[in-house]
Tab-separated table of C-alpha atoms in Angstrom:
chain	number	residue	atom	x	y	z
S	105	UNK	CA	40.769	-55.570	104.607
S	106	UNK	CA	39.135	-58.904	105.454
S	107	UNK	CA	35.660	-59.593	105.022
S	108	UNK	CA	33.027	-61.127	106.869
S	109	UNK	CA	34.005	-64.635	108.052
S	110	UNK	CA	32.152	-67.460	109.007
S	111	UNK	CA	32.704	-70.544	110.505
S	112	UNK	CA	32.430	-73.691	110.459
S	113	UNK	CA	31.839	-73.435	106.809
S	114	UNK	CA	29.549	-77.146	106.999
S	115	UNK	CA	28.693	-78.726	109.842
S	116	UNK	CA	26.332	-82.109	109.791
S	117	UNK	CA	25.019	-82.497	113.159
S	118	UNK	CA	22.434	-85.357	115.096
S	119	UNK	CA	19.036	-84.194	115.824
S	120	UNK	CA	19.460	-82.994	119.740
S	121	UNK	CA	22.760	-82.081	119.394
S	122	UNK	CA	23.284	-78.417	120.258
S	123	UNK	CA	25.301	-76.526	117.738
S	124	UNK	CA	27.004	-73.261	117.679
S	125	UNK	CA	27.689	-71.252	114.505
S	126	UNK	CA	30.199	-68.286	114.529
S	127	UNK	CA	31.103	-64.966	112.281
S	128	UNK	CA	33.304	-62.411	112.470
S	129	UNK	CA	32.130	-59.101	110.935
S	130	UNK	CA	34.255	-56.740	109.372
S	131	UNK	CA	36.887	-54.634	111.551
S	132	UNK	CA	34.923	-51.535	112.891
S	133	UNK	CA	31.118	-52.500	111.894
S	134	UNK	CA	28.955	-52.248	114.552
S	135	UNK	CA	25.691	-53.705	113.078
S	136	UNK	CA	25.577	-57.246	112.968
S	137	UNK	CA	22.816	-59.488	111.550
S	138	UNK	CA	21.892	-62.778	111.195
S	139	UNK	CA	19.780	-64.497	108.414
S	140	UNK	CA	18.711	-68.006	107.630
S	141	UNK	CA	18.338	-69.189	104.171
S	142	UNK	CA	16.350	-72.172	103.517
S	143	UNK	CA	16.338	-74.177	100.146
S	144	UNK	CA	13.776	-72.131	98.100
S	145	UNK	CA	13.067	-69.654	100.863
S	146	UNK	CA	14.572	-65.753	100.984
S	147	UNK	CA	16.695	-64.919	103.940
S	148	UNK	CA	14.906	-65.222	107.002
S	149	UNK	CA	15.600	-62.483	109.540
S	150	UNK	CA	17.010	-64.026	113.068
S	151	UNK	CA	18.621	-61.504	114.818
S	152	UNK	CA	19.979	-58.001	115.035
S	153	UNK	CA	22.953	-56.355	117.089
S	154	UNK	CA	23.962	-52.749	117.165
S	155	UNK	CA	26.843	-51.676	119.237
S	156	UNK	CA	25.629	-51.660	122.947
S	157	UNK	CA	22.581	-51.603	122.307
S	158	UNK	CA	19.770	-54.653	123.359
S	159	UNK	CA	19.846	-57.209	120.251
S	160	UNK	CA	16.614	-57.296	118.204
S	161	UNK	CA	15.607	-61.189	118.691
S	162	UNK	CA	12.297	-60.721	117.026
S	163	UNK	CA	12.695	-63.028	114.119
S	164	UNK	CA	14.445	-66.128	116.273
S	165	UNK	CA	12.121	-68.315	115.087
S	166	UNK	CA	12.143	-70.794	118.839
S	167	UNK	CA	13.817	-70.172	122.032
S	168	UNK	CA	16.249	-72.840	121.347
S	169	UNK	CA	18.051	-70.194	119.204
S	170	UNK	CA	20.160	-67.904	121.119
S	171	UNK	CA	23.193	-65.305	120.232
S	172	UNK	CA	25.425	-63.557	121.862
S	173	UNK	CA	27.992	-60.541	120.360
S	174	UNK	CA	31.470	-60.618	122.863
S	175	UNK	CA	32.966	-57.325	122.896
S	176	UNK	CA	30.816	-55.616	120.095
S	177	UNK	CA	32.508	-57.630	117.879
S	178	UNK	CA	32.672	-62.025	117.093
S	179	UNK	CA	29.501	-63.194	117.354
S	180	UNK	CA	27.795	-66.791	118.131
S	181	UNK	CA	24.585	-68.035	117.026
S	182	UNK	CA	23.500	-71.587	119.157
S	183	UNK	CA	20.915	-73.868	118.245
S	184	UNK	CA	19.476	-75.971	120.918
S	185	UNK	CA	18.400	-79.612	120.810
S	186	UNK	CA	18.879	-79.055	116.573
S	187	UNK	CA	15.658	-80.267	114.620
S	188	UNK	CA	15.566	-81.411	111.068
S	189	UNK	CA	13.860	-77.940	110.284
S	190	UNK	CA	16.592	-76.462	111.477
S	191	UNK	CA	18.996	-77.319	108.650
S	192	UNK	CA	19.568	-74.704	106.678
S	193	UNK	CA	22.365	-72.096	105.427
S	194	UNK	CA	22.979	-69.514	108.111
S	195	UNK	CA	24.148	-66.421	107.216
S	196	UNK	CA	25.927	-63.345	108.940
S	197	UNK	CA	26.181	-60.066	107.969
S	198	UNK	CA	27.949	-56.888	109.201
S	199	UNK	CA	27.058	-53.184	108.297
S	200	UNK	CA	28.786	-49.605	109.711
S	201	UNK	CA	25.673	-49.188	110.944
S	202	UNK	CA	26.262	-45.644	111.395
S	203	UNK	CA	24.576	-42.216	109.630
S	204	UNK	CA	24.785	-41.726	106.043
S	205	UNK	CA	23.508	-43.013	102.915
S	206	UNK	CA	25.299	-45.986	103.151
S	207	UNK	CA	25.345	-47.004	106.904
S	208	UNK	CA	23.243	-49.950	106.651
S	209	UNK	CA	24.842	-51.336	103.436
S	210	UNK	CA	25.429	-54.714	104.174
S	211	UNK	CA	28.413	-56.932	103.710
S	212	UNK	CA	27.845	-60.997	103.970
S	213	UNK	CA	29.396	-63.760	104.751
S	214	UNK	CA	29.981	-67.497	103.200
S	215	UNK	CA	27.286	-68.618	105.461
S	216	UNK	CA	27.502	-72.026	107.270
S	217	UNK	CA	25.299	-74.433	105.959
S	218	UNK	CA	24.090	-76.495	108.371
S	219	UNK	CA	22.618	-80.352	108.338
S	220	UNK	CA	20.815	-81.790	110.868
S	221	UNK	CA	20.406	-85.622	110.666
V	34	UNK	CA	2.753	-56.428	105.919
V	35	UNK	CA	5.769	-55.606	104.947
V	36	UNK	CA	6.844	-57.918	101.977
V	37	UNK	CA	9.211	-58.871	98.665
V	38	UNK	CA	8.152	-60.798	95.741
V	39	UNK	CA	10.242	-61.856	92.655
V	40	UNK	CA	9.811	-63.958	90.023
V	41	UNK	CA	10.196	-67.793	90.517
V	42	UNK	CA	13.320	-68.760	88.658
V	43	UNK	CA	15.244	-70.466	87.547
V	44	UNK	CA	15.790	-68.217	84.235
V	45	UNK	CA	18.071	-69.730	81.594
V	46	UNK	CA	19.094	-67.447	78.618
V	47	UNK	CA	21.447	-67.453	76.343
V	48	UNK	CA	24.160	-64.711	76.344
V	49	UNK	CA	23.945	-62.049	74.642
V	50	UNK	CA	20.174	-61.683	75.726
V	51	UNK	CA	18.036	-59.467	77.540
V	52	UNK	CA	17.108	-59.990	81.029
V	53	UNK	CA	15.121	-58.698	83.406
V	54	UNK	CA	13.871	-60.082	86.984
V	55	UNK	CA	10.745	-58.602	88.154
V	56	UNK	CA	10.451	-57.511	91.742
V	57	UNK	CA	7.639	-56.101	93.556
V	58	UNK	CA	7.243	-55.030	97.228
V	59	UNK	CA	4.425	-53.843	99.329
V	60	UNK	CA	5.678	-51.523	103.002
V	61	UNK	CA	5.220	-48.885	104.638
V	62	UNK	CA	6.413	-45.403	104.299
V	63	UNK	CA	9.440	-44.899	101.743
V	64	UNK	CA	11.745	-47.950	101.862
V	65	UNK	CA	15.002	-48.349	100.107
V	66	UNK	CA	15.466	-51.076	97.503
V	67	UNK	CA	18.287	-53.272	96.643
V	68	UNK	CA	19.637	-55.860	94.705
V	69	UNK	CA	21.443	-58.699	96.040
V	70	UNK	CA	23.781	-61.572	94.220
V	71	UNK	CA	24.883	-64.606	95.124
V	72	UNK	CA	27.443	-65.719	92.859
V	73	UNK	CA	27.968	-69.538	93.136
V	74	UNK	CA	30.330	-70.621	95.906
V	75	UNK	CA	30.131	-66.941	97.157
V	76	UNK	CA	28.588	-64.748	99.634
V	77	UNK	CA	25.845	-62.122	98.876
V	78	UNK	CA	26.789	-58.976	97.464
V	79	UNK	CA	25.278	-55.722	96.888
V	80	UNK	CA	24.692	-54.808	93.432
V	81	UNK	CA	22.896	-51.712	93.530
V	82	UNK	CA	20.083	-49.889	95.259
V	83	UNK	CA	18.276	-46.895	94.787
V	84	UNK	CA	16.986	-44.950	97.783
V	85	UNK	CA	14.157	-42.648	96.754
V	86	UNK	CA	11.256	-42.851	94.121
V	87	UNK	CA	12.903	-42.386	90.360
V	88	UNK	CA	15.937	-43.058	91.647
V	89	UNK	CA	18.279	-45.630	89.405
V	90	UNK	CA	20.518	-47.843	90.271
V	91	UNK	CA	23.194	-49.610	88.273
V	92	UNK	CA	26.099	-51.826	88.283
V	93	UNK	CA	28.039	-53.748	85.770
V	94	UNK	CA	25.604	-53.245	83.570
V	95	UNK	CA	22.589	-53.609	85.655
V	96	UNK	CA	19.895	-51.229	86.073
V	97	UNK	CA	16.628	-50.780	88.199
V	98	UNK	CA	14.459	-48.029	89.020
V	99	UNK	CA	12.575	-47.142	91.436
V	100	UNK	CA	9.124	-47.085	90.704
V	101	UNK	CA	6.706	-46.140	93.336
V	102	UNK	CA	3.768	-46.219	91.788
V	103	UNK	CA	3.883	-49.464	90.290
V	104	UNK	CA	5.681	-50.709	93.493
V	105	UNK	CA	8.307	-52.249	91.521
V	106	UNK	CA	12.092	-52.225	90.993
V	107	UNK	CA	12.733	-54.656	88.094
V	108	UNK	CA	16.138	-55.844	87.313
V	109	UNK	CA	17.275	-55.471	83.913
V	110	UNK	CA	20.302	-55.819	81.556
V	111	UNK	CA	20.866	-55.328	78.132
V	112	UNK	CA	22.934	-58.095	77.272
V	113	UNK	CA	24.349	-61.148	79.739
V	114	UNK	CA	26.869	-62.798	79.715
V	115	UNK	CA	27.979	-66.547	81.091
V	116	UNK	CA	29.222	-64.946	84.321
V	117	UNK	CA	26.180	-63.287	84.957
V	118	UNK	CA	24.999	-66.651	86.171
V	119	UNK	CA	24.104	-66.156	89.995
V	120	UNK	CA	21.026	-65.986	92.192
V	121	UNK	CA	19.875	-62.384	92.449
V	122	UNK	CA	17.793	-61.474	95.872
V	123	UNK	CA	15.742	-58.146	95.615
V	124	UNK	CA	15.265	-56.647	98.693
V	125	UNK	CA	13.896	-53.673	101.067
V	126	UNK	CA	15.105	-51.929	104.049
V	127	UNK	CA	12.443	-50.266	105.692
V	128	UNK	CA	12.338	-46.680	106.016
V	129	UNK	CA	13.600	-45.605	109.740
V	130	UNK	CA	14.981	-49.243	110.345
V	131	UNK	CA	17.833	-51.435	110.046
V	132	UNK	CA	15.631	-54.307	108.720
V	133	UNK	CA	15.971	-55.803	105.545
V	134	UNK	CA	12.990	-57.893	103.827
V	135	UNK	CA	14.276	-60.331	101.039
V	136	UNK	CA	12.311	-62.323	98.507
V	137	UNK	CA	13.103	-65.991	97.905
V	138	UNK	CA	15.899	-65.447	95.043
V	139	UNK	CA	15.432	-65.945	91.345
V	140	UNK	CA	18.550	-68.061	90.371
V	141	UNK	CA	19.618	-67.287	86.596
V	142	UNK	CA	22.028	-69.375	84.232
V	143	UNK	CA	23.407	-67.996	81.326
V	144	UNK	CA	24.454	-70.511	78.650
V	145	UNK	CA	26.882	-69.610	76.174
């Protein structure tokens, strides 16, 4: 079956502009993460969803970053007013998310790498 | 805190050669461990993990163990090869959680 997807796969933006950044996990994965990766830097923890339940937003680094998960399934990371800090590779990842020895193996996406100008 | 640390990269070996990427962690309680790569153009992908103390892990030729007393889960493999070239993320998933801790990467390039 498909993977995760991701898209826009680039997207060069002016500082201010708001931008919005989408994935589409895997069929059936309720877990759904998103990471930042910035040049040199690991992946940055932004955001967690799983299934119903209230997303973990403890690692958006500013409350211009929001996201929202429609239907337990696509979801939509937006950045606000975009800063130059901001650009970066954003990443999305999907897990079952379920019990079991391998319920929180993650499966990634391309990312979107994002530019802020 | 909870935390990953690799070895700054980038590593450049010829094939044929031995390799290994050092990771250590520091967290709480018994976390599992895991080995990330990045191919180039790609997305990440799991190569292997190991889930309690002693525990090995290995793919395509890869192997770590987990080591708690050393706090470590070094990547190692016998002999590489071009397409081995990649960035390779350790990581930790905190026992009881969902969350994942990565280190910054340690990009390798294997020259023929």
């Amino acid at each position: 079956g498909a993977g995760v997807s991701q898209s826009p796969s680039n997207k060069v933006t002016e500082k201010g502009k708001d931008v919005e950044l989408r994935c589409d996990p895997i069929s059936g994965h309720t877990a759904l993460y998103w990471y930042r990766q910035s040049l040199g830097q690991g992946l940055e923890f932004l955001i967690y969803f799983q299934g119903n339940s209230a997303p973990d937003k403890s690692g958006l680094p500013s409350d211009r970053f929001s996201a929202e998960r429609t239907g337990g399934s696509v979801s939509t990371l937006t950045i606000q007013r975009t800063q130059q800090e901001d650009s970066a590779v954003y990443l999305c990842a999907s897990s079952a998310g379920t019990s079991g020895s391998n319920s929180y193996e993650q499966y990634f996406g391309p990312g979107t790498r994002l530019t802020v100008t | 805190g909870n935390s990953v640390t690799q070895m700054e990269g980038p590593v450049t070996l010829s094939e044929e050669a031995f390799l290994t990427i050092n990771c250590t962690y520091t967290a709480t309680g018994y976390p599992s461990l895991f080995w990330y790569v990045q191919y180039p153009g790609e997305g990440l992908q799991l190569l292997l993990k190991a889930t309690k103390a002693d525990d090995k892990g290995s793919n395509k030729g890869f192997e770590a163990t987990y080591r708690k007393e050393t706090t470590s889960f070094h990547l190692e493999k016998g002999s590489v090869q071009v397409s081995d070239s990649a960035v390779y993320f350790c990581a930790l998933r905190l026992s009881g959680t969902y969350k994942y801790i990565f280190g910054t990467g340690t990009r390798l390039k294997v020259l023929a």
